[in-house]
Amino acid sequence: MELAGLFFYLITFLTMAGIYAVLCLALNMQWGFGGLFNAGIAGFYAIGAYAAAIVTSAGSKSHVGGFDLPIIVGLVVAGIIAGLVGWAVARLCVRLKSDYLAIATIGIAEIIRLFIVNEEWLTNGSLGISHIPRPMEDWFVGKPAEIAFALFVWSLVLLTWFVAHRLYISPWGRVLRAIRDNEEAAESIGKDVQSFRTQTFVIGAIFMAVAGALSAHYFKYFSPDATEPILVTFLVWVMLIAGGSGNNKGAILGALVVWGIWSMTEILTSMLPDGMTTRSSYIRMLLIGLFLQFVLQRYRSGLLPERAPKLRI
Amino acid sequence: MMDFINYYFIPGLTLGSIYALGAVGISMIFGILRFAHFAHGDLMTVGAYAALTAVWTLGIPALAAIPIGIVFTCAVALFTDRFFYKPLRDLPTIYTVIASFGVALILRSLIQLVWGTESQVYETGFQKPIILFDVLRIATRHIQIIAATFVIAILLHLFLTYTRTGKSMRAVADDPALASIAGLDPEKIVRWTWIIGASLAAIAGIFVGLDTDVHTNLGWNMLLPMFAAALLGGIGRPLGAIAGGLIIGMAEEICTFPVFGEELISPSYKSAVAFVMMVGLLLFRPQGLFKGRVL
């Protein structure tokens, strides 16, 4: 491969890894800080993608939308809708124990998926929404546009990281970790456990929607297929655990490493003999499943384990 | 009225029976091993495909292939427990839950690799429904599924009430600390939990194939209603899970029954019914209808 080709492969890689990094940081807020097991990441991701797609795309006869608004408005709307849904979900479900919360959030993701597939007037059903604009499209075309979008994604990764980092070192983050580690003790010193959990769930949901919006803009087309739980929910969980849950830098590193492994398996499986290539995606799933088991048994705390910030007295 | 029984009540009972069989395993694993087993649906799929291979290679009917499906699924369940769940048993259970997510993915991708992703059927051709009293139409496969579930429920009850293993399983589900002081062998109980859970999952998977078709997402799609059924019946209450399964299955079918020409719920939102029931239950009666554990 030529150097230029390699460079643009790297750009594509970084763009996707950046979108996953936002998801991973968002999950870290919910699970790493708050101990909330969200198995419905795909649902919030889909809300974000569809909200942004409907708000920013140009008109279409087959469904509502085509408001043709700026990208930034799309991002904000995506965040607001996902935040509201997240709030409703959290109000109902955060008091549940972790296993129950996992079941409940899977259910929510499923209902969101049903809604998207069935409400064709809004989402164009299984056909999906096309002609979604990309930011800065008017200024750059072709290859530079790819670079510009990768920079846009990574500026949002930085923003998300900044928010996550500030939250983590704040007194708010300390209370949240206290709740995660010992709920009764936190409650006994007068902390409102449900309220803290609801807040972190909502903040996480907002950033998951931002990641969804980013991928809608990147692919320029979004259909229910893109919200496949395995590709979204499962991969993000693997990333966070491999990177180090509770550690924001670990979340970003996990996204880069696991997306790297994922992309590498694509190269490997594409070298298989012809008869096997149709089944290569299942081999990739199998490998990533085994990778998770390996990480869980050997490197549970991840590449960058959580380190509580020093107390300043 | 007869339309209601023929097209809503009987299919609801059939679907409920399938949920019931799957929910027993979920409830027992939740009660005894204390984690939500997310690969249970995929164990069903494993059973359905193992039976499919038996049907293809031996040329036997699907019902006769049930023992083969059971043996294969039990082997898979014991294998995954030994290599993926047992190493994590002393950690907080949430790690095992995450591992079971991974196992679900591993099982499904293996099935897709070995059997492909095309939908398959056990036997082709249209089965004529049996017509009773001129008005009651019931498909043979529905009779088989409902009757088999009924028999299994009775056998399960007898096993749990009268055998030593069954009694120790209930003891561990009720109070693990007391059970271990009493000297019950935890590994043996864990093994039996998997054997019963996986056997019933295999039967449920084969019944899905009998009722509709065999496809790779067959079990995963049923996971949510089965969890709802297990919670409804009360965690660690296998017979409660059977009742829960029947209730959820019936509720899903009956919700789409047209009253005054309007459907109560659009059929496309059928699978949301189980979920709504489950969340309501978790919030207002987490111990389930039959006083299960609250973990």
Coordinates of C-alpha atoms in Angstrom, one line a residue:
Chain A
M1 CA 0.0 0.0 0.0
E2 CA 1.2 3.5 -0.8
L3 CA 1.9 5.9 2.0
A4 CA -1.0 8.2 1.0
G5 CA -3.4 5.2 1.0
L6 CA -2.2 4.1 4.4
F7 CA -2.6 7.7 5.6
F8 CA -6.3 7.8 4.5
Y9 CA -6.9 4.4 5.9
L10 CA -5.6 5.8 9.2
I11 CA -8.0 8.8 8.9
T12 CA -11.0 6.4 8.4
F13 CA -9.8 4.4 11.3
L14 CA -9.4 7.4 13.6
T15 CA -12.9 8.7 12.6
M16 CA -14.6 5.5 13.6
A17 CA -12.5 5.0 16.7
G18 CA -13.3 8.6 17.7
I19 CA -17.0 7.9 17.4
Y20 CA -16.5 4.8 19.6
A21 CA -14.4 6.8 22.0
V22 CA -17.3 9.1 22.6
L23 CA -19.6 6.1 23.2
C24 CA -17.0 4.6 25.5
L25 CA -16.6 7.7 27.6
A26 CA -20.4 8.0 27.9
L27 CA -20.6 4.4 29.1
N28 CA -17.7 5.1 31.5
M29 CA -19.9 7.9 33.1
Q30 CA -22.7 5.4 33.6
W31 CA -20.8 2.3 34.5
G32 CA -17.3 3.4 35.4
F33 CA -18.4 6.3 37.7
G34 CA -21.9 5.2 38.7
G35 CA -21.9 1.4 38.4
L36 CA -25.0 1.5 36.2
F37 CA -25.2 -1.4 33.8
N38 CA -26.6 0.0 30.6
A39 CA -27.0 -2.7 28.0
G40 CA -29.1 -0.5 25.8
I41 CA -26.4 1.7 24.4
A42 CA -27.6 1.0 20.9
G43 CA -31.0 2.7 21.8
F44 CA -29.5 6.0 22.8
Y45 CA -27.1 5.9 19.9
A46 CA -30.1 5.4 17.5
I47 CA -32.0 8.2 19.1
G48 CA -29.1 10.6 18.5
A49 CA -28.5 9.4 14.9
Y50 CA -32.2 9.8 13.9
A51 CA -32.7 13.0 15.7
A52 CA -29.6 14.6 14.0
A53 CA -30.6 13.0 10.6
I54 CA -34.1 14.3 10.7
V55 CA -33.2 17.8 11.9
T56 CA -30.3 18.4 9.5
S57 CA -31.2 16.6 6.3
A58 CA -32.9 18.4 3.4
G59 CA -36.6 17.6 2.7
S60 CA -37.9 14.2 1.7
K61 CA -41.3 13.2 0.6
S62 CA -41.3 9.8 2.4
H63 CA -41.0 11.0 6.0
V64 CA -41.2 14.0 8.3
G65 CA -38.1 16.0 8.5
G66 CA -35.9 17.8 6.2
F67 CA -35.6 20.9 8.4
D68 CA -32.2 21.5 6.9
L69 CA -30.9 23.0 10.1
P70 CA -27.2 23.4 11.0
I71 CA -25.3 20.5 12.3
I72 CA -24.8 22.0 15.7
V73 CA -28.6 22.3 16.1
G74 CA -28.8 18.6 15.2
L75 CA -26.3 17.7 17.9
V76 CA -28.1 19.7 20.5
V77 CA -31.5 18.3 19.6
A78 CA -30.1 14.8 19.6
G79 CA -28.6 15.4 23.1
I80 CA -31.9 16.9 24.4
I81 CA -34.1 14.1 23.1
A82 CA -31.8 11.3 24.4
G83 CA -31.4 13.2 27.7
L84 CA -35.2 13.3 28.1
V85 CA -35.6 9.6 27.2
G86 CA -32.6 8.8 29.5
W87 CA -34.2 10.7 32.3
A88 CA -37.5 8.9 31.9
V89 CA -35.7 5.5 31.9
A90 CA -33.5 6.5 34.8
R91 CA -36.4 7.6 36.9
L92 CA -38.0 4.2 36.4
C93 CA -35.0 2.0 36.4
V94 CA -31.9 3.3 38.3
R95 CA -33.1 2.0 41.6
L96 CA -33.0 -1.5 40.2
K97 CA -30.0 -3.7 41.0
S98 CA -27.4 -4.1 38.3
D99 CA -28.7 -7.3 36.7
Y100 CA -32.2 -6.0 36.5
L101 CA -31.1 -2.7 35.1
A102 CA -29.3 -4.6 32.3
I103 CA -32.5 -6.5 31.4
A104 CA -34.5 -3.3 31.6
T105 CA -32.1 -1.3 29.4
I106 CA -32.0 -4.1 26.8
G107 CA -35.8 -3.8 26.7
I108 CA -35.6 -0.1 26.2
A109 CA -33.2 -0.4 23.3
E110 CA -35.6 -3.0 21.8
I111 CA -38.6 -0.7 22.1
I112 CA -36.6 2.2 20.5
R113 CA -35.7 -0.2 17.7
L114 CA -39.4 -1.2 17.2
F115 CA -40.4 2.4 17.2
I116 CA -37.8 3.3 14.5
V117 CA -38.8 0.3 12.3
N118 CA -42.5 0.9 12.6
E119 CA -43.0 4.6 12.7
E120 CA -42.3 5.1 9.0
W121 CA -43.8 8.6 8.9
L122 CA -40.9 9.8 11.1
T123 CA -38.0 7.5 10.3
N124 CA -38.7 6.1 6.9
G125 CA -38.8 2.6 8.6
S126 CA -36.3 0.0 7.6
L127 CA -35.3 2.0 4.4
G128 CA -33.5 4.5 6.6
I129 CA -32.7 8.2 6.1
S130 CA -30.4 9.2 3.4
H131 CA -28.7 12.5 2.2
I132 CA -27.6 13.4 5.7
P133 CA -25.2 16.3 5.5
R134 CA -21.7 16.4 6.8
P135 CA -20.2 19.4 8.6
M136 CA -18.0 21.7 6.6
E137 CA -19.1 20.1 3.4
D138 CA -19.1 23.4 1.5
W139 CA -15.5 24.1 2.4
F140 CA -13.8 20.8 1.7
V141 CA -14.3 18.2 -0.9
G142 CA -12.8 14.7 -1.4
K143 CA -9.9 13.7 0.7
P144 CA -9.5 17.0 2.7
A145 CA -13.1 16.5 3.8
E146 CA -12.2 13.2 5.4
I147 CA -9.5 14.8 7.4
A148 CA -11.8 17.7 8.4
F149 CA -14.4 15.3 9.6
A150 CA -11.9 13.2 11.6
L151 CA -10.8 16.5 13.3
F152 CA -14.4 17.4 14.0
V153 CA -15.0 13.9 15.6
W154 CA -11.8 14.2 17.7
S155 CA -12.6 17.7 18.8
L156 CA -15.9 16.2 20.2
V157 CA -13.9 13.3 21.8
L158 CA -11.8 16.0 23.5
L159 CA -14.9 17.8 24.6
T160 CA -16.5 14.6 26.0
W161 CA -13.2 13.7 27.7
F162 CA -13.0 17.2 29.3
V163 CA -16.6 16.9 30.6
A164 CA -15.9 13.4 31.9
H165 CA -12.7 14.4 33.5
R166 CA -14.1 17.4 35.2
L167 CA -17.0 15.3 36.5
Y168 CA -14.7 12.6 37.7
I169 CA -12.5 14.9 39.8
S170 CA -15.3 17.0 41.1
P171 CA -17.0 16.4 44.5
W172 CA -20.0 15.2 42.4
G173 CA -17.8 12.4 40.9
R174 CA -16.6 11.5 44.4
V175 CA -20.1 11.0 45.7
L176 CA -20.9 8.9 42.6
R177 CA -18.0 6.6 43.2
A178 CA -18.9 6.4 46.9
I179 CA -22.4 5.3 45.8
R180 CA -21.0 2.8 43.3
D181 CA -18.7 1.2 46.0
N182 CA -21.1 1.3 48.9
E183 CA -24.6 2.5 48.4
E184 CA -25.6 2.2 52.1
A185 CA -22.7 4.1 53.4
A186 CA -23.3 6.9 50.9
E187 CA -26.9 7.1 51.8
S188 CA -26.1 7.1 55.5
I189 CA -24.2 10.4 55.1
G190 CA -27.2 11.9 53.5
K191 CA -26.5 11.6 49.8
D192 CA -29.5 11.2 47.5
V193 CA -28.5 8.0 45.7
Q194 CA -31.3 7.9 43.2
S195 CA -30.7 11.5 42.2
F196 CA -27.0 11.1 41.6
R197 CA -27.6 7.9 39.6
T198 CA -30.3 9.6 37.5
Q199 CA -27.9 12.5 36.7
T200 CA -25.0 10.3 35.6
F201 CA -27.4 8.1 33.5
V202 CA -28.8 11.2 31.7
I203 CA -25.3 12.7 31.1
G204 CA -24.1 9.4 29.6
A205 CA -27.3 9.1 27.5
I206 CA -26.7 12.6 26.0
F207 CA -23.1 11.7 24.9
M208 CA -24.3 8.4 23.5
A209 CA -26.7 10.4 21.3
V210 CA -23.8 12.7 20.3
A211 CA -21.9 9.7 19.1
G212 CA -25.0 8.5 17.2
A213 CA -25.3 11.9 15.5
L214 CA -21.7 11.9 14.5
S215 CA -22.0 8.5 12.9
A216 CA -25.2 9.6 11.0
H217 CA -23.2 12.5 9.6
Y218 CA -20.2 10.3 8.8
F219 CA -22.1 7.6 6.9
K220 CA -24.6 10.2 5.4
Y221 CA -27.2 7.5 5.6
F222 CA -28.7 5.8 8.6
S223 CA -31.0 2.8 8.8
P224 CA -32.1 0.5 11.7
D225 CA -29.4 -2.0 10.6
A226 CA -26.7 0.3 12.0
T227 CA -28.1 0.0 15.5
E228 CA -27.4 -3.7 15.7
P229 CA -26.8 -4.3 19.4
I230 CA -23.7 -6.4 18.8
L231 CA -21.9 -3.7 16.8
V232 CA -22.8 -0.9 19.1
T233 CA -23.6 -2.1 22.7
F234 CA -21.4 -5.1 22.8
L235 CA -18.3 -3.6 21.2
V236 CA -18.5 -0.6 23.4
W237 CA -18.6 -2.8 26.5
V238 CA -15.6 -4.7 25.4
M239 CA -13.8 -1.4 24.7
L240 CA -14.5 0.0 28.2
I241 CA -13.6 -3.2 30.1
A242 CA -10.4 -3.6 28.0
G243 CA -9.4 0.0 28.4
G244 CA -10.2 0.2 32.1
S245 CA -13.6 1.2 33.4
G246 CA -13.5 4.2 35.7
N247 CA -10.6 5.7 33.8
N248 CA -11.5 8.2 31.1
K249 CA -8.1 7.9 29.3
G250 CA -8.6 4.2 29.5
A251 CA -11.9 4.5 27.8
I252 CA -10.4 6.4 24.9
L253 CA -7.5 4.0 24.7
G254 CA -9.8 1.0 24.9
A255 CA -11.8 2.4 21.9
L256 CA -8.6 2.8 19.9
V257 CA -7.2 -0.6 20.8
V258 CA -10.4 -2.7 20.3
W259 CA -11.3 -0.8 17.2
G260 CA -7.8 -1.6 16.0
I261 CA -8.2 -5.3 16.7
W262 CA -11.7 -5.2 15.1
S263 CA -10.2 -3.6 11.9
M264 CA -7.3 -6.0 12.0
T265 CA -9.6 -9.0 12.1
E266 CA -11.2 -7.6 9.0
I267 CA -7.9 -7.6 7.2
L268 CA -7.2 -11.1 8.5
T269 CA -10.5 -12.6 7.5
S270 CA -10.4 -11.0 4.1
M271 CA -7.3 -13.2 3.4
L272 CA -9.3 -16.4 4.0
P273 CA -10.1 -18.6 1.0
D274 CA -13.0 -17.6 -1.1
G275 CA -15.5 -20.0 0.3
M276 CA -15.0 -18.6 3.8
T277 CA -15.3 -14.8 3.1
T278 CA -19.1 -14.8 3.3
R279 CA -18.8 -16.1 6.8
S280 CA -15.9 -13.9 7.8
S281 CA -18.0 -11.5 9.9
Y282 CA -19.1 -14.4 12.1
I283 CA -15.4 -15.3 12.7
R284 CA -14.8 -11.7 13.7
M285 CA -17.8 -11.8 16.2
L286 CA -16.4 -15.1 17.6
L287 CA -12.9 -13.6 18.0
I288 CA -14.2 -10.5 19.8
G289 CA -16.4 -12.7 22.1
L290 CA -13.4 -14.7 23.0
F291 CA -11.3 -11.6 23.5
L292 CA -13.8 -10.3 26.0
Q293 CA -13.6 -13.6 28.0
F294 CA -9.8 -13.3 28.0
V295 CA -9.9 -9.7 29.3
L296 CA -12.5 -10.6 31.9
Q297 CA -10.4 -13.4 33.3
R298 CA -7.0 -12.0 33.0
Y299 CA -7.1 -8.2 32.7
R300 CA -10.3 -7.2 34.5
S301 CA -9.2 -3.8 35.5
G302 CA -8.1 -2.9 31.9
L303 CA -5.1 -1.4 30.3
L304 CA -5.3 1.8 32.4
P305 CA -6.9 0.8 35.7
E306 CA -8.9 3.3 37.7
R307 CA -6.9 5.6 39.9
A308 CA -8.8 7.7 42.3
P309 CA -7.6 11.3 42.2
K310 CA -5.5 12.5 45.2
L311 CA -7.4 14.4 47.9
R312 CA -6.3 18.0 48.2
I313 CA -6.5 19.0 51.8
Chain B
M1 CA -65.5 -15.8 20.4
M2 CA -64.2 -18.9 18.6
D3 CA -62.0 -16.6 16.6
F4 CA -60.5 -15.4 19.9
I5 CA -59.8 -19.0 21.1
N6 CA -58.5 -20.3 17.7
Y7 CA -56.3 -17.4 16.7
Y8 CA -55.3 -15.7 20.0
F9 CA -55.8 -18.0 22.9
I10 CA -54.2 -21.2 21.5
P11 CA -51.3 -19.5 19.9
G12 CA -50.8 -17.5 23.1
L13 CA -50.8 -20.7 25.1
T14 CA -48.2 -22.2 22.7
L15 CA -46.0 -19.1 22.8
G16 CA -46.4 -19.0 26.6
S17 CA -45.3 -22.7 26.9
I18 CA -42.1 -21.9 25.0
Y19 CA -41.4 -18.9 27.2
A20 CA -42.2 -21.0 30.2
L21 CA -39.6 -23.7 29.3
G22 CA -36.9 -21.0 28.7
A23 CA -37.8 -19.1 31.8
V24 CA -37.4 -22.1 34.1
G25 CA -33.7 -22.1 33.4
I26 CA -33.3 -18.4 33.7
S27 CA -35.1 -18.4 37.0
M28 CA -33.0 -21.3 38.4
I29 CA -29.7 -19.9 37.2
F30 CA -30.7 -16.5 38.7
G31 CA -31.8 -18.1 41.9
I32 CA -28.9 -20.5 42.4
L33 CA -25.9 -19.0 40.6
R34 CA -27.2 -15.5 41.2
F35 CA -26.7 -13.9 37.8
A36 CA -28.8 -13.0 34.9
H37 CA -27.9 -15.5 32.2
F38 CA -28.0 -13.5 28.9
A39 CA -26.8 -16.5 26.8
H40 CA -29.9 -18.5 27.7
G41 CA -31.7 -17.6 24.5
D42 CA -28.7 -18.7 22.5
L43 CA -28.7 -22.0 24.3
M44 CA -32.2 -22.5 22.9
T45 CA -30.8 -21.8 19.5
V46 CA -28.1 -24.4 20.0
G47 CA -30.7 -27.0 20.9
A48 CA -32.8 -26.1 17.9
Y49 CA -29.9 -26.5 15.5
A50 CA -28.6 -29.7 17.1
A51 CA -32.0 -31.2 16.5
L52 CA -32.0 -29.8 13.0
T53 CA -28.8 -31.7 12.2
A54 CA -30.3 -34.9 13.7
V55 CA -33.4 -34.5 11.5
W56 CA -31.2 -34.0 8.4
T57 CA -28.7 -36.8 9.0
L58 CA -30.9 -39.4 10.7
G59 CA -34.2 -38.6 8.9
I60 CA -36.1 -38.7 12.2
P61 CA -39.0 -36.3 13.0
A62 CA -38.2 -33.3 15.1
L63 CA -39.8 -34.6 18.3
A64 CA -37.6 -37.7 18.2
A65 CA -34.6 -35.4 17.9
I66 CA -35.3 -33.8 21.2
P67 CA -33.0 -36.1 23.2
I68 CA -30.1 -35.3 20.9
G69 CA -30.8 -31.6 21.2
I70 CA -30.8 -31.9 25.0
V71 CA -27.6 -33.8 25.2
F72 CA -25.8 -31.4 22.9
T73 CA -27.1 -28.3 24.7
C74 CA -26.2 -29.7 28.1
A75 CA -22.7 -30.3 27.0
V76 CA -22.4 -26.8 25.6
A77 CA -23.9 -25.3 28.9
L78 CA -21.5 -27.3 31.1
F79 CA -18.6 -26.4 28.9
T80 CA -19.3 -22.6 29.0
D81 CA -19.9 -22.8 32.7
R82 CA -16.5 -24.5 33.3
F83 CA -14.5 -22.2 31.0
F84 CA -16.3 -18.9 31.1
Y85 CA -18.4 -18.6 34.3
K86 CA -16.6 -20.7 36.9
P87 CA -13.4 -18.6 36.8
L88 CA -15.5 -15.5 37.7
R89 CA -17.6 -17.1 40.4
D90 CA -15.9 -15.4 43.3
L91 CA -16.1 -11.9 41.8
P92 CA -19.2 -9.6 41.9
T93 CA -21.8 -11.3 39.7
I94 CA -21.9 -8.4 37.3
Y95 CA -18.7 -9.8 35.7
T96 CA -20.5 -13.1 35.1
V97 CA -23.3 -11.2 33.5
I98 CA -20.9 -9.5 31.1
A99 CA -19.3 -12.8 30.4
S100 CA -22.7 -14.3 29.6
F101 CA -23.2 -11.5 27.0
G102 CA -19.9 -12.6 25.4
V103 CA -21.0 -16.2 25.5
A104 CA -24.3 -15.3 23.8
L105 CA -22.2 -13.7 21.0
I106 CA -19.8 -16.7 20.8
L107 CA -22.6 -19.2 20.6
R108 CA -24.5 -17.2 18.0
S109 CA -21.4 -16.7 15.8
L110 CA -20.5 -20.4 16.0
I111 CA -24.0 -21.3 15.0
Q112 CA -23.8 -18.9 12.0
L113 CA -20.4 -20.3 11.1
V114 CA -21.5 -24.0 11.2
W115 CA -25.1 -23.8 10.0
G116 CA -25.2 -20.5 8.0
T117 CA -27.8 -17.8 8.5
E118 CA -30.6 -19.1 6.3
S119 CA -33.9 -19.9 8.0
Q120 CA -34.6 -23.6 8.1
V121 CA -37.6 -25.8 8.9
Y122 CA -37.8 -29.3 10.4
E123 CA -40.4 -30.5 8.0
T124 CA -41.9 -28.8 5.0
G125 CA -45.5 -28.9 3.9
F126 CA -48.7 -27.6 5.4
Q127 CA -50.1 -29.3 8.4
K128 CA -53.9 -29.5 8.5
P129 CA -55.3 -28.3 11.8
I130 CA -57.5 -30.6 13.8
I131 CA -61.0 -29.4 14.0
L132 CA -62.9 -30.2 17.2
F133 CA -66.7 -29.8 17.6
D134 CA -66.8 -28.1 14.2
V135 CA -65.5 -24.8 15.6
L136 CA -62.3 -25.3 17.5
R137 CA -59.3 -25.4 15.2
I138 CA -56.0 -26.4 16.7
A139 CA -52.8 -27.3 15.0
T140 CA -51.2 -30.6 15.9
R141 CA -47.9 -28.9 16.8
H142 CA -49.7 -26.6 19.2
I143 CA -51.2 -29.6 20.9
Q144 CA -47.8 -31.3 21.1
I145 CA -46.1 -28.2 22.6
I146 CA -48.8 -27.4 25.1
A147 CA -49.1 -31.0 26.3
A148 CA -45.4 -31.5 26.5
T149 CA -45.0 -28.3 28.6
F150 CA -47.7 -29.5 30.9
V151 CA -46.0 -32.9 31.4
I152 CA -42.6 -31.2 32.0
A153 CA -44.1 -28.9 34.6
I154 CA -45.4 -31.9 36.5
L155 CA -42.1 -33.8 36.3
L156 CA -40.2 -30.7 37.4
H157 CA -42.5 -30.3 40.3
L158 CA -42.0 -33.9 41.3
F159 CA -38.2 -33.6 40.9
L160 CA -38.0 -30.5 43.1
T161 CA -40.3 -31.8 45.8
Y162 CA -39.3 -35.4 46.2
T163 CA -35.7 -36.0 45.0
R164 CA -32.7 -35.1 47.2
T165 CA -31.1 -33.1 44.4
G166 CA -34.3 -31.2 43.8
K167 CA -34.6 -30.4 47.5
S168 CA -31.0 -29.2 47.8
M169 CA -31.5 -27.0 44.8
R170 CA -34.5 -25.3 46.4
A171 CA -32.5 -24.9 49.6
V172 CA -29.6 -23.2 47.8
A173 CA -32.1 -20.9 46.0
D174 CA -33.7 -20.0 49.3
D175 CA -30.6 -19.5 51.5
P176 CA -27.2 -20.3 50.1
A177 CA -25.3 -19.7 53.4
L178 CA -27.6 -22.1 55.3
A179 CA -27.4 -24.6 52.5
S180 CA -23.6 -24.6 52.6
I181 CA -23.5 -25.0 56.4
A182 CA -25.8 -28.0 56.0
G183 CA -23.1 -29.5 53.8
L184 CA -24.7 -29.5 50.4
D185 CA -22.2 -29.8 47.6
P186 CA -22.4 -26.6 45.7
E187 CA -20.7 -27.8 42.5
K188 CA -23.1 -30.7 42.2
I189 CA -26.1 -28.3 42.5
V190 CA -24.6 -26.0 40.0
R191 CA -24.2 -28.8 37.6
W192 CA -27.8 -29.9 37.9
T193 CA -29.0 -26.4 37.5
W194 CA -27.2 -26.2 34.2
I195 CA -28.4 -29.6 33.1
I196 CA -32.1 -28.8 33.8
G197 CA -31.9 -25.3 32.5
A198 CA -30.1 -26.3 29.3
S199 CA -32.4 -29.3 28.7
L200 CA -35.5 -27.2 29.0
A201 CA -33.9 -24.5 26.8
A202 CA -33.2 -27.1 24.1
I203 CA -36.8 -28.3 24.2
A204 CA -38.0 -24.7 24.0
G205 CA -35.7 -24.0 21.0
I206 CA -36.9 -27.1 19.2
F207 CA -40.5 -26.1 19.9
V208 CA -39.9 -22.7 18.3
G209 CA -38.5 -24.4 15.3
L210 CA -41.6 -26.7 15.2
D211 CA -44.0 -23.8 15.6
T212 CA -42.3 -21.4 13.1
D213 CA -38.8 -21.9 11.8
V214 CA -35.2 -22.3 12.9
H215 CA -33.0 -19.2 12.6
T216 CA -29.9 -17.9 14.3
N217 CA -31.7 -15.1 16.3
L218 CA -34.5 -17.4 17.5
G219 CA -33.4 -17.5 21.1
W220 CA -32.0 -14.0 21.4
N221 CA -35.3 -12.6 20.3
M222 CA -37.1 -14.5 23.1
L223 CA -34.7 -13.5 25.9
L224 CA -36.6 -10.4 27.0
P225 CA -40.1 -12.1 27.4
M226 CA -38.3 -15.0 29.1
F227 CA -36.7 -12.7 31.7
A228 CA -40.1 -11.1 32.2
A229 CA -41.6 -14.5 32.8
A230 CA -38.9 -15.5 35.3
L231 CA -39.3 -12.2 37.2
L232 CA -43.1 -12.5 37.1
G233 CA -42.9 -16.0 38.6
G234 CA -40.4 -14.9 41.2
I235 CA -36.6 -15.6 40.9
G236 CA -35.7 -19.1 42.1
R237 CA -39.3 -20.4 41.6
P238 CA -39.2 -22.7 38.6
L239 CA -42.9 -23.4 38.7
G240 CA -43.6 -19.7 39.1
A241 CA -41.5 -19.2 35.9
I242 CA -43.8 -21.6 34.1
A243 CA -46.8 -19.6 35.2
G244 CA -45.0 -16.4 34.3
G245 CA -44.2 -17.7 30.8
L246 CA -47.8 -18.7 30.2
I247 CA -49.0 -15.2 31.4
I248 CA -46.5 -13.3 29.2
G249 CA -47.2 -15.4 26.1
M250 CA -50.9 -15.0 26.4
A251 CA -50.6 -11.3 27.1
E252 CA -48.5 -10.8 24.0
E253 CA -51.0 -12.6 21.8
I254 CA -54.2 -11.3 23.4
C255 CA -53.1 -7.7 23.3
T256 CA -53.4 -7.7 19.6
F257 CA -57.0 -9.0 19.7
P258 CA -59.4 -6.5 18.0
V259 CA -62.0 -5.2 20.4
F260 CA -64.8 -3.3 18.5
G261 CA -62.7 -3.5 15.3
E262 CA -59.7 -1.8 16.9
E263 CA -56.6 -3.7 17.9
L264 CA -55.6 -3.0 21.5
I265 CA -52.0 -2.8 20.5
S266 CA -50.6 -2.8 17.0
P267 CA -49.1 -6.3 16.4
S268 CA -45.7 -4.7 15.5
Y269 CA -45.4 -3.6 19.1
K270 CA -46.3 -7.0 20.5
S271 CA -42.8 -7.6 22.0
A272 CA -43.1 -4.4 24.0
V273 CA -45.9 -5.9 26.1
A274 CA -43.6 -8.3 28.0
F275 CA -41.2 -5.4 28.6
V276 CA -43.8 -3.1 30.0
M277 CA -45.2 -5.8 32.3
M278 CA -41.6 -6.5 33.4
V279 CA -40.8 -2.9 34.3
G280 CA -44.1 -2.5 36.1
L281 CA -43.4 -5.7 38.1
L282 CA -39.8 -4.7 39.0
L283 CA -41.0 -1.4 40.3
F284 CA -44.1 -2.5 42.3
R285 CA -43.6 -6.2 43.1
P286 CA -39.9 -7.1 42.6
Q287 CA -40.4 -10.5 44.4
G288 CA -42.8 -11.6 41.6
L289 CA -46.2 -13.1 41.9
F290 CA -45.1 -16.1 43.8
K291 CA -42.7 -14.6 46.4
G292 CA -39.4 -15.3 44.8
R293 CA -36.1 -13.8 46.0
V294 CA -35.2 -10.2 45.4
L295 CA -31.5 -10.2 44.5

